[in-house]
Coordinates of C-alpha atoms in Angstrom, one line a residue:
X1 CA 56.3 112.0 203.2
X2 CA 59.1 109.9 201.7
X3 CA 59.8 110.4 197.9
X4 CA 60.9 108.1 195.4
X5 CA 63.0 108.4 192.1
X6 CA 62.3 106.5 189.1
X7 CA 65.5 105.3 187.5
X8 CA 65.6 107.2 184.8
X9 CA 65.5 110.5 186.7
X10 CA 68.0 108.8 189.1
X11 CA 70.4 108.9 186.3
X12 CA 69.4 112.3 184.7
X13 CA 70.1 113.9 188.2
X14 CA 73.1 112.1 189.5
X15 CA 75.0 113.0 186.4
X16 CA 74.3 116.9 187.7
X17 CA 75.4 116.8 191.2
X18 CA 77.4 114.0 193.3
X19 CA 78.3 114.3 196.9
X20 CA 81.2 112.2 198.1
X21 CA 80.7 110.5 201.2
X22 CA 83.3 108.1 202.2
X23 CA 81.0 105.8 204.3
X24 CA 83.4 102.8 205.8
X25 CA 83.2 102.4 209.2
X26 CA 80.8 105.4 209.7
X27 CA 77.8 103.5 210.3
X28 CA 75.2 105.8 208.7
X29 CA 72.0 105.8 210.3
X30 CA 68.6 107.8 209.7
X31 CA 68.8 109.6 212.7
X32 CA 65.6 111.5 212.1
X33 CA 65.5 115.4 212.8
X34 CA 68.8 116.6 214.6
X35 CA 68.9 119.7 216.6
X36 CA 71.0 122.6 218.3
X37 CA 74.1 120.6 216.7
X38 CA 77.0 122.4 214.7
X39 CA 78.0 120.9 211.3
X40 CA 80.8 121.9 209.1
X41 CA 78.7 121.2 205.8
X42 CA 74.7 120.8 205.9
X43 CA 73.3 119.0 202.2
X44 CA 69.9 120.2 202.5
X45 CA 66.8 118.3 200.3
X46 CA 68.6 116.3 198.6
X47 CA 67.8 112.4 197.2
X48 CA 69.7 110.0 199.0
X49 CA 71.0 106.8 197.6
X50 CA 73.1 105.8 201.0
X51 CA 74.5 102.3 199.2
X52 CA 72.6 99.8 200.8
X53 CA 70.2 99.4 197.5
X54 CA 66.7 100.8 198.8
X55 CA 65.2 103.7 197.2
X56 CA 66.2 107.1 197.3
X57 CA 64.6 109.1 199.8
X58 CA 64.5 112.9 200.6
X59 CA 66.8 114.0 203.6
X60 CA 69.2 116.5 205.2
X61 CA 72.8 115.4 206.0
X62 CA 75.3 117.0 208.3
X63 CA 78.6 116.6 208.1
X64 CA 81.0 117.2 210.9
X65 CA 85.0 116.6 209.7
X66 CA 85.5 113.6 207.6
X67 CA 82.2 112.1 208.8
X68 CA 78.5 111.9 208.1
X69 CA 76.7 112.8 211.6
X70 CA 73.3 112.8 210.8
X71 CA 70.9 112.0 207.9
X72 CA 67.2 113.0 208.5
X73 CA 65.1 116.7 209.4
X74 CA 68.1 119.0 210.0
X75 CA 66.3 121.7 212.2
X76 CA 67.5 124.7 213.2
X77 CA 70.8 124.8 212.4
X78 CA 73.4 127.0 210.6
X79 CA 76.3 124.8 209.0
X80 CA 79.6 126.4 208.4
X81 CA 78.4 125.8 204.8
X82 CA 75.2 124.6 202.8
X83 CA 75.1 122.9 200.0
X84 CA 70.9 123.1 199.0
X85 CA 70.2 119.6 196.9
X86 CA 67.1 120.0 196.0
X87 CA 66.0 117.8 193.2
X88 CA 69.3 116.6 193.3
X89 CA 70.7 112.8 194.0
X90 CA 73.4 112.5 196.9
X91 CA 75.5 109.3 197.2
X92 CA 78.8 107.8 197.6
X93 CA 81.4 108.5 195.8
X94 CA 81.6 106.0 193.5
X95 CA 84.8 103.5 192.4
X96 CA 86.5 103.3 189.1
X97 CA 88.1 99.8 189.6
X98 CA 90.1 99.7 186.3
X99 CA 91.9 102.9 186.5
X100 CA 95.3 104.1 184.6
X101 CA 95.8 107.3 185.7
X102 CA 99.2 106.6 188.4
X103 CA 101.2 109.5 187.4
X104 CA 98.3 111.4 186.1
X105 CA 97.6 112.4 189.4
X106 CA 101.2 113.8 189.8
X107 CA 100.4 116.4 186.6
X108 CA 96.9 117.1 188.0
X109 CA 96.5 116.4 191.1
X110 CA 92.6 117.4 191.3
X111 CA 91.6 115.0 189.1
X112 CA 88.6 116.7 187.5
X113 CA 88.0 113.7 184.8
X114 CA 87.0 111.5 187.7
X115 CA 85.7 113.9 190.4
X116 CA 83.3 115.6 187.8
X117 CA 81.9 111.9 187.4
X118 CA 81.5 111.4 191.0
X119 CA 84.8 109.1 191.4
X120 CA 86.2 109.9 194.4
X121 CA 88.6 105.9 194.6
X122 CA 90.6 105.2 192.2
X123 CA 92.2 101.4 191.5
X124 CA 95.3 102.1 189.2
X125 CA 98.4 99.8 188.4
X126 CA 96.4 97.8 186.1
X127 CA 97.3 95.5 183.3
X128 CA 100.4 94.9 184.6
X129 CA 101.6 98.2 184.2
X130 CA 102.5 100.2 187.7
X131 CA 104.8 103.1 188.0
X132 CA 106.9 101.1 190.2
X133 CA 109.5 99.3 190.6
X134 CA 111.0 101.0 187.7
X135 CA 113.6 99.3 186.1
X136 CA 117.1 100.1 186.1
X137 CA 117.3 99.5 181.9
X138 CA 115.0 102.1 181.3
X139 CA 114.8 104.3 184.6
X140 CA 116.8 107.1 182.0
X141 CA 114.1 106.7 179.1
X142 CA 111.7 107.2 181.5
X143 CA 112.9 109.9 183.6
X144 CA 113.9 111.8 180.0
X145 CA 110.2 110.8 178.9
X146 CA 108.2 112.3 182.1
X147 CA 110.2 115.5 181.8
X148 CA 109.6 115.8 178.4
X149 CA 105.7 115.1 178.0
X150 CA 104.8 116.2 181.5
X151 CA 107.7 118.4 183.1
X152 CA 108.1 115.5 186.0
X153 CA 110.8 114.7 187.6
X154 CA 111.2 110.8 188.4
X155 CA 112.1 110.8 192.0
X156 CA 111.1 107.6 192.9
X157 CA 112.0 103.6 192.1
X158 CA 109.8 102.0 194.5
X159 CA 106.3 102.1 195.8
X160 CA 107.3 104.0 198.9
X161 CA 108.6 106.4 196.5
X162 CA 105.7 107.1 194.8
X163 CA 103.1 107.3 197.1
X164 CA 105.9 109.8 199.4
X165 CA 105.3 112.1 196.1
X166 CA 101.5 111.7 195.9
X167 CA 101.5 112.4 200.0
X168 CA 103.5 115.5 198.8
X169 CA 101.7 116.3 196.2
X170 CA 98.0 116.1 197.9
X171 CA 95.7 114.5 195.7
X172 CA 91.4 114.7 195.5
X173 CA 90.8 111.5 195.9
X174 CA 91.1 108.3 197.1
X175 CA 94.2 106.0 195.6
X176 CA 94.4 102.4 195.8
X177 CA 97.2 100.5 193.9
X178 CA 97.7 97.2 192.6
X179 CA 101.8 96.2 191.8
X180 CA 102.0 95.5 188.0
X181 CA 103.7 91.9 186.9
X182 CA 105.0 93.8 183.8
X183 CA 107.1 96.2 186.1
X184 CA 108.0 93.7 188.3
X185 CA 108.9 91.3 185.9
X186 CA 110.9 94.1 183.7
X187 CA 112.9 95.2 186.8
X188 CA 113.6 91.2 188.0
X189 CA 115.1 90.4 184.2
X190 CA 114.5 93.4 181.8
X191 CA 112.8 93.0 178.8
X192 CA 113.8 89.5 178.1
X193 CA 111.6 86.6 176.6
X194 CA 112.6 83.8 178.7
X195 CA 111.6 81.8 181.4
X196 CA 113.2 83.3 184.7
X197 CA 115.8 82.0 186.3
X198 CA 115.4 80.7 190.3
X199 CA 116.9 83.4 191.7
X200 CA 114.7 85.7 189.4
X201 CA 111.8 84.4 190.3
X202 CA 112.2 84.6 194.1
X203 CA 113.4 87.8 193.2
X204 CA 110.2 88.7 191.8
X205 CA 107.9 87.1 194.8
X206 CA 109.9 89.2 197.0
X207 CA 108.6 92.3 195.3
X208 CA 105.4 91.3 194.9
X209 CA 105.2 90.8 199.0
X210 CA 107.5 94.2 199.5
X211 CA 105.2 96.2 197.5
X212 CA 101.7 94.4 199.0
X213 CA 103.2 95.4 202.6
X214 CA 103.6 99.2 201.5
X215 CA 100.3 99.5 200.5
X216 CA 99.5 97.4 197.3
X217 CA 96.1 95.9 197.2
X218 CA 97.6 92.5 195.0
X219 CA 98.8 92.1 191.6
X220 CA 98.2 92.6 187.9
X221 CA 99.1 91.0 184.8
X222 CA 98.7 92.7 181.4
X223 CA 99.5 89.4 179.1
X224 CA 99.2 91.1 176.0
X225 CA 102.0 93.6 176.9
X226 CA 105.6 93.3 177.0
X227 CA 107.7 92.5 179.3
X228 CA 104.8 90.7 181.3
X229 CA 103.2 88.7 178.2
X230 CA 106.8 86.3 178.5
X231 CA 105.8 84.9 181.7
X232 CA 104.0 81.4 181.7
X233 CA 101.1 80.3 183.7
X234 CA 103.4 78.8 186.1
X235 CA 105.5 81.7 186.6
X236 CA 102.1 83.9 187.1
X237 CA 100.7 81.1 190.3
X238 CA 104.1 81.5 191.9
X239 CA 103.6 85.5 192.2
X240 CA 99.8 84.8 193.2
X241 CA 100.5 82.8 195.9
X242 CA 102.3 85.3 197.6
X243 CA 99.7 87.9 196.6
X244 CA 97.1 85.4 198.0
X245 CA 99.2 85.3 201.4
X246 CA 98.2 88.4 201.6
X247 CA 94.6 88.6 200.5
X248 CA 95.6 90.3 197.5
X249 CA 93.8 90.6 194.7
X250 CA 94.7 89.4 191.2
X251 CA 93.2 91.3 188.5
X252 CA 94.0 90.3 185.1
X253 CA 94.3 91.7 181.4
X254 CA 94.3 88.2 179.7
X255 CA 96.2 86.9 177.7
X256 CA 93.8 87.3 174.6
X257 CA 90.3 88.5 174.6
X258 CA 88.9 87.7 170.9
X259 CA 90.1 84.4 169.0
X260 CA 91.9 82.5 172.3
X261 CA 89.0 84.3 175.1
X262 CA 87.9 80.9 176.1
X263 CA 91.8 79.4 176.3
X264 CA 93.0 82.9 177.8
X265 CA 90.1 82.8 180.3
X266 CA 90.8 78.8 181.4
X267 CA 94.2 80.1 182.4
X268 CA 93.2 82.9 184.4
X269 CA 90.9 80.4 186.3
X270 CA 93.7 78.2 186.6
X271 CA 95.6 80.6 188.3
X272 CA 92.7 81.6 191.1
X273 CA 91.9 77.9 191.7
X274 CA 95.5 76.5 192.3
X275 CA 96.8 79.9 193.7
X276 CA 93.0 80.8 196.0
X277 CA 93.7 84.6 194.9
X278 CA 90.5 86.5 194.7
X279 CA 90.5 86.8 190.4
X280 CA 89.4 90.3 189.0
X281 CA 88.9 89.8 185.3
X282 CA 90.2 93.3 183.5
X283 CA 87.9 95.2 180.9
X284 CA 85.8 92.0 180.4
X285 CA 85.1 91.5 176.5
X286 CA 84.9 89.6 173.5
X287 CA 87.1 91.6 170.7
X288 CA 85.7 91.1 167.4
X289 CA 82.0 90.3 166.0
X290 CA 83.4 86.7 165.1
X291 CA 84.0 85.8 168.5
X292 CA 81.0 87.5 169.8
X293 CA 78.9 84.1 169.6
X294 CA 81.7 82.7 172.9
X295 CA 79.5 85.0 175.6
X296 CA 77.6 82.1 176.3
X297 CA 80.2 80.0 176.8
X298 CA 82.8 82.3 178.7
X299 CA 79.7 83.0 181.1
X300 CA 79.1 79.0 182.1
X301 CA 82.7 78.9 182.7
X302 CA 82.6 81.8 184.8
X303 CA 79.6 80.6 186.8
X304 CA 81.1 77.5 186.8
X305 CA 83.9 78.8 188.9
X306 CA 82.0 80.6 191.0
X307 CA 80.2 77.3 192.1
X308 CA 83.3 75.6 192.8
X309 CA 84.3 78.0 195.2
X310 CA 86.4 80.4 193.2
X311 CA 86.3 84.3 194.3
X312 CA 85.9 85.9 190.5
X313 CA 84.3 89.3 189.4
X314 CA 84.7 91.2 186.5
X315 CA 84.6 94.9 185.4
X316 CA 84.0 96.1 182.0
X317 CA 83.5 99.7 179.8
X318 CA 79.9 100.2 178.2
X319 CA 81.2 100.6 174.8
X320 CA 82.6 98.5 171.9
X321 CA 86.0 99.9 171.0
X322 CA 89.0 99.6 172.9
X323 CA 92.2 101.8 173.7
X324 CA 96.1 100.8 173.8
X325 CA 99.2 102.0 172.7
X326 CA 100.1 101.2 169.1
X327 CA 103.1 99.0 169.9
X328 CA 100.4 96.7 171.0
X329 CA 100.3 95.5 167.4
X330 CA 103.8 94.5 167.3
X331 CA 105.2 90.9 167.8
X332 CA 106.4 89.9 171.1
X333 CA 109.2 89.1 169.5
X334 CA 109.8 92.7 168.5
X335 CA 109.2 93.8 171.9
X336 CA 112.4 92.5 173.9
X337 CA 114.7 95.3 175.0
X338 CA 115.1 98.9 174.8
X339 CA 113.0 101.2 172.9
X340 CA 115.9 102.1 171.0
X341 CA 116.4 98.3 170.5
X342 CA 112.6 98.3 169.5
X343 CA 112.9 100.8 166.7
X344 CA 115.9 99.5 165.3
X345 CA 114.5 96.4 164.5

């Protein structure tokens, strides 16, 4: 008899046991009751959710390697090990698509603050902010900083270099990238406010396509940060077109998301429509109870693109408060140069 789980219990259970199954390309079919097979890992009982948004139902799955083999009446059959799920939910591992943990992973590589939640993907390199390219102006501040605060050694400049150290490493999960426009931006010209030069700029599209080939799923922009909050709207659809050669994605922080949100979120609109980058709009929000009343509005425009063609999706936190560092509430003007340069000022 198939079995059913209300919501409410859905949630309750879930949040006590996940089981990551990485399902592309496996093709997961009810198969019904299996017998005289071997499996490496048998989930007895337990309520599936398998992804495709019907309801859960009660099953067996066997797991042989990296893949699901069956899902149904496992008969008969001894797994190498058995997990028994009764009462429990089993589903995907799920995706945190705004993540910042990058080097995180390098000082704990198991990642029990996402694992524990069921994340088994993480999307990182967001808000324009990617370990790599590092630039040369502050490759010694932040090799001395790493050491200090996490007993790292900075062994890498590049994207190859970085994902060599997570391959080292060995990680928990799964890590997917986007390049940051701060870092390339910083490593193209420093931490200048100023338009770029020519050369700087193709300087900077050739990154942006160099670090997309390696293994970057597109770009980011954190527009409320330093060095990446100096580049225009133009300079931003230059790197997107390359990222959109690609089919890269371009997720944005914006360039404000309280008193400008409407203005800020225009731009980013801009960008996808003139650019046809797929837009990802960063922590979607409206910062402050007096802008709270522009939901409304943001929304039509939002639909609004949408109907005219425009790939754009959001992702946004359940909560009202934020979290950034506290230079955030410095000038821009404040922001140009060193850290040393920074504090001197």
């Amino acid at each position: 008899m198939k079995k059913t789980i209300t919501r409410r219990n859905f949630l309750k259970k879930s949040s006590k046991f996940v089981a990551a199954a990485g399902l592309g390309g496996c093709g997961i079919l009810l198969k019904g009751c299996a017998l005289k097979k071997d499996f490496d890992l048998i989930i007895r009982g337990g309520f599936i959710l398998d992804g495709s948004g019907g309801e859960a139902f009660e099953a067996d799955i066997g797991i042989s390697g990296d893949y699901i083999k069956e899902i149904g009446q496992i008969l008969s059959v001894r797994g190498k090990s058995v997990i028994e799920a009764k009462d429990f939910v089993v589903c995907p591992g799920f995706i945190d698509a705004h993540d910042h943990t990058d080097v995180g992973l390098l000082v704990n590589p198991k990642a029990e603050s996402s694992i524990r939640q069921g994340i088994t993907t993480l999307v990182s390199g967001n808000c324009g902010s990617s370990p790599f390219p590092v630039a040369e102006e502050i490759y010694e501040e932040s090799k001395e900083n790493l050491k200090e605060l996490f007993q790292l050694d900075l062994t890498w400049r590049d994207i190859k270099g970085f994902f060599s150290r997570l391959e080292e490493k060995g990680i928990a999960l799964n890590y997917s990238t986007l390049v940051g426009q701060g870092a390339i931006r910083g490593a193209a010209m420093g931490f200048n406010d100023r338009p770029p030069s020519q050369e700087e700029l193709e300087k900077m599209k050739k990154m942006v396509a160099e670090n997309i080939e390696h293994g970057a799923v597109g770009l980011s922009t954190g527009l409320e940060y330093a060095p990446g909050s100096y580049a225009k709207a133009d300079e931003i659809i230059e790197l997107c077109r390359v990222a959109a050669q690609y089919g890269g994605v371009y997720a944005t922080h914006m360039r404000d998301e309280g008193d400008k949100l409407i203005e800020s979120l225009d731009e980013s609109i801009e960008v996808a429509r003139k650019t046809g980058v797929s837009l990802q709009i960063s922590h979607y929000k409206i910062a402050y109870p007096r802008n709270w009343h522009k939901i409304d509005a943001a929304l039509a425009k939002i639909e609004e693109a949408k109907n005219n063609g425009i790939s754009i999706f959001c992702d946004r936190y359940p909560y009202i408060a934020g979290s950034t560092g506290l230079s955030f509430y410095f000038p821009l003007w404040a922001k140009q140069g060193t850290t040393d340069e920074f504090l001197a000022k």
